CSV table of C-alpha atoms and ligand atoms in Angstrom, one decimal:
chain,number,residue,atom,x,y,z
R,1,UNK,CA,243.9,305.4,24.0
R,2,UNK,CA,247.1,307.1,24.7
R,3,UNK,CA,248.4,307.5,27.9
R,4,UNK,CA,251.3,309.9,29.1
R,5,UNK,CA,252.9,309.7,32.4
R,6,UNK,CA,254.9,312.7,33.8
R,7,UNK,CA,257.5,310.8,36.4
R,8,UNK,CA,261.3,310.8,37.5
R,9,UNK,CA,261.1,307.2,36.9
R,10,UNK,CA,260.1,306.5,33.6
R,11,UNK,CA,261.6,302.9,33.1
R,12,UNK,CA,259.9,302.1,36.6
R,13,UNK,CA,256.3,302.5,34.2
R,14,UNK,CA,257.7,301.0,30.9
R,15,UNK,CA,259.0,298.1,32.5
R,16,UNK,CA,255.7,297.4,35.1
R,17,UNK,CA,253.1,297.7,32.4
R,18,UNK,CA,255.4,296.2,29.0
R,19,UNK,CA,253.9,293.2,30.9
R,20,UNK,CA,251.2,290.8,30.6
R,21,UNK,CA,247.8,292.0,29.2
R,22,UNK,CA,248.7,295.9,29.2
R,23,UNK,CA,252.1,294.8,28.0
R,24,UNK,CA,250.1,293.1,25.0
R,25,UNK,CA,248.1,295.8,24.2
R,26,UNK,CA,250.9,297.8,23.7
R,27,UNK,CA,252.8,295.4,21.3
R,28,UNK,CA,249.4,296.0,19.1
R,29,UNK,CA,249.0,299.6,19.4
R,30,UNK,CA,245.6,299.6,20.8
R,31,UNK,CA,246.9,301.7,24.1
R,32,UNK,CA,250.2,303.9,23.5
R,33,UNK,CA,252.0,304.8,26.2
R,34,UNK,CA,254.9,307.5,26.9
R,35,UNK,CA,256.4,307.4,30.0
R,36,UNK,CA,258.6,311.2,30.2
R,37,UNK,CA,261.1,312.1,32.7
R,38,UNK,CA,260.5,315.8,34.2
R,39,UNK,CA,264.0,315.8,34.9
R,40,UNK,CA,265.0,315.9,30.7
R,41,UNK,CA,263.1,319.7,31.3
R,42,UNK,CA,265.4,321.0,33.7
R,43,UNK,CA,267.1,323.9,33.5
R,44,UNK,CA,269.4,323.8,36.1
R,45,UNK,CA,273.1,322.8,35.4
R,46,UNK,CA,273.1,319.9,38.0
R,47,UNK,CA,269.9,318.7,37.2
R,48,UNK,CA,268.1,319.3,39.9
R,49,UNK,CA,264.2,319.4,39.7
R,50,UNK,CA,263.6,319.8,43.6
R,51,UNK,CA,264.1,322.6,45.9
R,52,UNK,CA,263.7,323.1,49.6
R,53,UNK,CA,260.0,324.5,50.6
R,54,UNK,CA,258.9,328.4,51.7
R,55,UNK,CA,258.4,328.2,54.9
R,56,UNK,CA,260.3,325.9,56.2
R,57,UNK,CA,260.0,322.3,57.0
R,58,UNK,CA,260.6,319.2,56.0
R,59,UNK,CA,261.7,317.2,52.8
R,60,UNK,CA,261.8,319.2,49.0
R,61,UNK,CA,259.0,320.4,46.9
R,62,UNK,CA,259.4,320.0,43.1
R,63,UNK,CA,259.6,323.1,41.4
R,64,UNK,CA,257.2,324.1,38.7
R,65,UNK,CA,259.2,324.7,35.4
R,66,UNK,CA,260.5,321.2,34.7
R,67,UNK,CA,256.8,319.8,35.4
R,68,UNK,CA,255.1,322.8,33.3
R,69,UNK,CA,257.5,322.3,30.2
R,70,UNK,CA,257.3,318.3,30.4
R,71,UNK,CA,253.2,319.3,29.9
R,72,UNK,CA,254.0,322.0,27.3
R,73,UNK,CA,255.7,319.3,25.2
R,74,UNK,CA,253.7,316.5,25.6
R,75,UNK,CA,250.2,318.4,24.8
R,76,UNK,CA,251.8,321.0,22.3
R,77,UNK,CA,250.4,318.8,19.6
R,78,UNK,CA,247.4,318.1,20.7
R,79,UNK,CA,244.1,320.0,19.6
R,80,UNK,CA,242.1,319.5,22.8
R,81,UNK,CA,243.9,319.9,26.1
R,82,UNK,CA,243.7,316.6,28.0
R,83,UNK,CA,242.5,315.9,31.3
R,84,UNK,CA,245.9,315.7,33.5
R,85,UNK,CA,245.4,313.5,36.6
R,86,UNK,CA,247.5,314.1,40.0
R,87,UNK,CA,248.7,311.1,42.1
R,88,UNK,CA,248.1,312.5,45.2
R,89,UNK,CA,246.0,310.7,48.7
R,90,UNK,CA,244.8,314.2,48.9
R,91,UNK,CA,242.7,313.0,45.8
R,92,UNK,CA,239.3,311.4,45.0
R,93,UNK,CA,239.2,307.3,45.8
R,94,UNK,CA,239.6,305.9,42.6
R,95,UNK,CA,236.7,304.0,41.9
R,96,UNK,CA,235.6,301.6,38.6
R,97,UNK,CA,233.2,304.4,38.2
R,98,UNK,CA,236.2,306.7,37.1
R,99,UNK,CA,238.0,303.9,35.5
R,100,UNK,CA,235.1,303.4,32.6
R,101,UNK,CA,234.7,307.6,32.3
R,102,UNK,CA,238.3,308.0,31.9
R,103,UNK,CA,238.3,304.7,29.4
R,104,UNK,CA,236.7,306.6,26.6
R,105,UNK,CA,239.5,310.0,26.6
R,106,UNK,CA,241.7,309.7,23.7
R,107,UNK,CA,244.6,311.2,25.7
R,108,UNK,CA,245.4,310.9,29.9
R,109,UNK,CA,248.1,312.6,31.0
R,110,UNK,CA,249.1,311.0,34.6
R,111,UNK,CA,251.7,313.5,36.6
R,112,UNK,CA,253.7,311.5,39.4
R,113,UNK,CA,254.6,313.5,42.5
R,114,UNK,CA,257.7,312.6,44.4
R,115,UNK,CA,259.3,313.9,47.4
R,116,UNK,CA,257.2,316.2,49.6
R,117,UNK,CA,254.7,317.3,46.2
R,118,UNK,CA,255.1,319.6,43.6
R,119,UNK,CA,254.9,323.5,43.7
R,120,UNK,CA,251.3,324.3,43.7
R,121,UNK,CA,251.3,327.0,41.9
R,122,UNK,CA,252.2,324.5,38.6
R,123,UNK,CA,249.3,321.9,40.2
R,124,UNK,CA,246.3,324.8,39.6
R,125,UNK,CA,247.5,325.5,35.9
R,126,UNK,CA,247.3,322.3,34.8
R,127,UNK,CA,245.8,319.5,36.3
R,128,UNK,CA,242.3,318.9,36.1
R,129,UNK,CA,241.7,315.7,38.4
R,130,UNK,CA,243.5,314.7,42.1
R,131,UNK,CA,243.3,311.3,42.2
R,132,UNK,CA,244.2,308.5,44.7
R,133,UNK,CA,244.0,305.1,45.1
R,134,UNK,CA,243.7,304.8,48.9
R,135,UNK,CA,243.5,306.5,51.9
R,136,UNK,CA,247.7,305.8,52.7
R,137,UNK,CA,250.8,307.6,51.5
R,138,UNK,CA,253.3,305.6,49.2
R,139,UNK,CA,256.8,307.4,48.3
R,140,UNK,CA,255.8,308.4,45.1
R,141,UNK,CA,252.8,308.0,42.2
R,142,UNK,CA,254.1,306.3,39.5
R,143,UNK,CA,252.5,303.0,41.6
R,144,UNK,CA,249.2,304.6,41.6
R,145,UNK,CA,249.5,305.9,37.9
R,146,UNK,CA,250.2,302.1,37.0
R,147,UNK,CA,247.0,301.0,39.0
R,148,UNK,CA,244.6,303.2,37.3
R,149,UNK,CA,246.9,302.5,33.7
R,150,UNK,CA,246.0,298.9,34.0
R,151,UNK,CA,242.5,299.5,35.0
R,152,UNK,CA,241.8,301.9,32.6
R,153,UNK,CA,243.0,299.8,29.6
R,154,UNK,CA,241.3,296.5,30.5
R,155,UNK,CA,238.3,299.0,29.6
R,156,UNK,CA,239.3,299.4,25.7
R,157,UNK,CA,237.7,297.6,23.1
R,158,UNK,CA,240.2,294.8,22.0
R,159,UNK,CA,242.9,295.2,25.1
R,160,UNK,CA,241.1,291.9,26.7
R,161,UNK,CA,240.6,289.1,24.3
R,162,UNK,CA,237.6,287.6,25.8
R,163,UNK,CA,234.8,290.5,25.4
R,164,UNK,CA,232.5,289.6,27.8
R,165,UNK,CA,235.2,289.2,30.8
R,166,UNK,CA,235.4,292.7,31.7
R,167,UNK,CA,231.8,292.7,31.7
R,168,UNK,CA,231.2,289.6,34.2
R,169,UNK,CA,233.0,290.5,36.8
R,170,UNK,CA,233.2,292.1,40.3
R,171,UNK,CA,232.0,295.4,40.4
R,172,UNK,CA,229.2,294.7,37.3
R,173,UNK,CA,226.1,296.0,39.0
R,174,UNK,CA,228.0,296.5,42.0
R,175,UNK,CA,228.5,293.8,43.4
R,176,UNK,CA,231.7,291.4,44.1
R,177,UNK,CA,232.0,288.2,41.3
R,178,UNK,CA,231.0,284.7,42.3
R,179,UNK,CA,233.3,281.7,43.0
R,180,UNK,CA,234.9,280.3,40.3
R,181,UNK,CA,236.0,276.5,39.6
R,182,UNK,CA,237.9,274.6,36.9
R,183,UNK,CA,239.3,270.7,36.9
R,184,UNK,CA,239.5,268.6,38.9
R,185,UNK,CA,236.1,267.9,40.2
R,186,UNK,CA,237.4,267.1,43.8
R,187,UNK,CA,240.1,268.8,45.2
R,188,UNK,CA,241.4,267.6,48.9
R,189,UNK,CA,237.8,266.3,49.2
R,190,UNK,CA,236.2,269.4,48.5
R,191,UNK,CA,233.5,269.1,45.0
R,192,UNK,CA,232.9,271.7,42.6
R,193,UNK,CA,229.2,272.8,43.4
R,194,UNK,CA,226.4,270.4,41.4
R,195,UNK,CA,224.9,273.2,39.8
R,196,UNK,CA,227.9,274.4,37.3
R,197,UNK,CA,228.5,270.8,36.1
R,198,UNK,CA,224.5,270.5,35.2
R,199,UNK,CA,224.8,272.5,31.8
R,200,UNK,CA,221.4,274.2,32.6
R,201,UNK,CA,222.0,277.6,32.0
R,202,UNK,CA,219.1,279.6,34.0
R,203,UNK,CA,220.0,277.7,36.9
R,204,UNK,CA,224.0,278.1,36.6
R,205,UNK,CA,222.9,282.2,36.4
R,206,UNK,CA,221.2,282.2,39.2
R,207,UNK,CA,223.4,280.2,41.5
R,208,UNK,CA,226.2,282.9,40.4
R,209,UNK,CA,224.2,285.7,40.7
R,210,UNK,CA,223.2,284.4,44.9
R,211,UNK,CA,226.7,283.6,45.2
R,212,UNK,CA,227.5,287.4,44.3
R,213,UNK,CA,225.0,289.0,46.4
R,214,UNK,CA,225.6,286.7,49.4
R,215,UNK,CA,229.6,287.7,48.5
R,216,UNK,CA,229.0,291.1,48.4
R,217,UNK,CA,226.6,291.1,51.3
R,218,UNK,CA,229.3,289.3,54.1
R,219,UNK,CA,232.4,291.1,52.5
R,220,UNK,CA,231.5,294.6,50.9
R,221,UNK,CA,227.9,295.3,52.6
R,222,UNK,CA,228.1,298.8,52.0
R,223,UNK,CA,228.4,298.0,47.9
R,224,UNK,CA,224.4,297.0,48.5
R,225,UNK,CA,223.4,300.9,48.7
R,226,UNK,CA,224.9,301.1,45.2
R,227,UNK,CA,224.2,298.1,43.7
R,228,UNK,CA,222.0,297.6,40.7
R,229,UNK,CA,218.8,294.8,42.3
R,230,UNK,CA,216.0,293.5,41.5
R,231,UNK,CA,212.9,292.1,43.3
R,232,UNK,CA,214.4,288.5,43.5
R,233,UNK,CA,217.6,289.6,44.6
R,234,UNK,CA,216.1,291.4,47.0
R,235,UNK,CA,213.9,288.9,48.6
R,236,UNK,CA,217.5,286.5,48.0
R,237,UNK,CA,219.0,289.2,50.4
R,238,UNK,CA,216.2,289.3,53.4
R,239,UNK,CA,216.6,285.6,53.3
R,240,UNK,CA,219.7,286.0,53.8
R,241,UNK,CA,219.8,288.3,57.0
R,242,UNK,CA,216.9,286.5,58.3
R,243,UNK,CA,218.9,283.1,58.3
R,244,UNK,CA,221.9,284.9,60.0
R,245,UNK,CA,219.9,286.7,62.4
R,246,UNK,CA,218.5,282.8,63.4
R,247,UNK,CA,222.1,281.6,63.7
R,248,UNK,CA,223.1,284.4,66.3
S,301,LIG,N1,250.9,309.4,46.2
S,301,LIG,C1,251.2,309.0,47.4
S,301,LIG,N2,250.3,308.2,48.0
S,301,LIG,C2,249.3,308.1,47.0
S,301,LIG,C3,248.0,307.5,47.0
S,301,LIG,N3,247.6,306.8,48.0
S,301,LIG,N4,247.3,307.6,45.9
S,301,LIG,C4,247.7,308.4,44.9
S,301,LIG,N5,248.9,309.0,44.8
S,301,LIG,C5,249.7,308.9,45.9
């Protein structure tokens, strides 16, 4: 997986994912990642890549010739013209959903928007997806363009070292991932439940799968409608409601 990230900040991305896991990944070559400054395209002698807008008001727009050439030189190599994804809160919520569809491109180009936004007239020709990863406004996107980097390569074969890890967590089937525990079996009087130091398997899997749909059910209810259940979870859930509706 290669990613590309059109920004004014370039060492900003190097330097926040050269860390930890995505930082790994990059050491071994299974994700590549080219962070490229718009502002090395300009044209103008003081090298400005920001003008004021058409119509009045406030804050600059970024003008669309250093951001088209930056794309012109990243994909001129390229056979198939990647998907080009727009920071922008005017976007679609980014979602796990997106992150495992966009985990099996080859190529991402990821544009960062600073100021008041870029000319649109740039935005139509080439991007292909508005993203965003929350309904607020942050000063620029290279924060959001990191988000969905490092959730997008925790997706590729070999970029976590434990296979199964990505699998078992929140989100799989929807729902939000049980407790965890580790040593010491009491901590300031509280025990780690019976059930995980038992060694019986069936019954550790079902404590954990309860503990995520009682999770997801009193934090994230409205993952439920989404949420991949069967007939025991269900019943698990009515239980559940049932025994709150008592306690009210
Ligand atoms: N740019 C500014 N705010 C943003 C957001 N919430 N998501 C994506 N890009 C942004």
């Amino acid at each position: 997986m290669n990613f590309y990230v059109m920004t004014l900040f370039p060492e900003m991305i190097e330097q926040g994912l050269h860390t930890s896991i995505t930082g790994r990944a990059l050491d071994s070559g299974i994700i590549t990642l080219n962070a490229v400054n718009i502002r090395d395209y300009t044209e103008d002698k003081h090298r400005h890549v920001d003008d004021y807008p058409y119509g009045g008001g406030a804050g600059m727009v970024m003008q669309p010739q250093p951001v088209y050439d930056c794309y012109a030189d990243i994909t001129k190599a390229m056979a198939k013209k990647p998907r080009v994804i727009y920071m922008t809160p005017q976007g679609k919520v980014f979602s796990q959903a997106i992150a495992e569809e966009l985990s099996k491109e080859e190529n991402l180009i990821f544009l960062c928007g600073h100021y008041e936004g870029i000319d649109e007239r740039v935005l139509e020709e080439i991007v292909t997806d508005n993203l965003s990863i929350g309904d607020y406004v942050l000063t620029g996107g290279e924060l959001p363009a990191m988000v969905m980097i490092d959730s997008i390569s925790r997706l590729v074969p070999g970029v976590l070292n434990n296979e199964t890890s990505a699998q078992y967590e929140s989100f799989q089937d929807g729902l939000l991932e049980y407790p965890q525990y580790t040593r010491p079996v009491e901590f300031h009087g509280k025990k780690v439940p019976e059930v995980l130091m038992s060694g019986h398997h069936a019954n550790i899997e079902r404590w954990r799968r309860e503990k995520s749909l009682e999770r997801t059910y009193l934090r994230r209810p409205e993952l439920l409608k989404e949420a991949a259940l069967d007939k025991k979870d269900r019943q698990f859930l009515e239980k559940l409601y049932w025994d709150q509706e008592k306690n009210v």
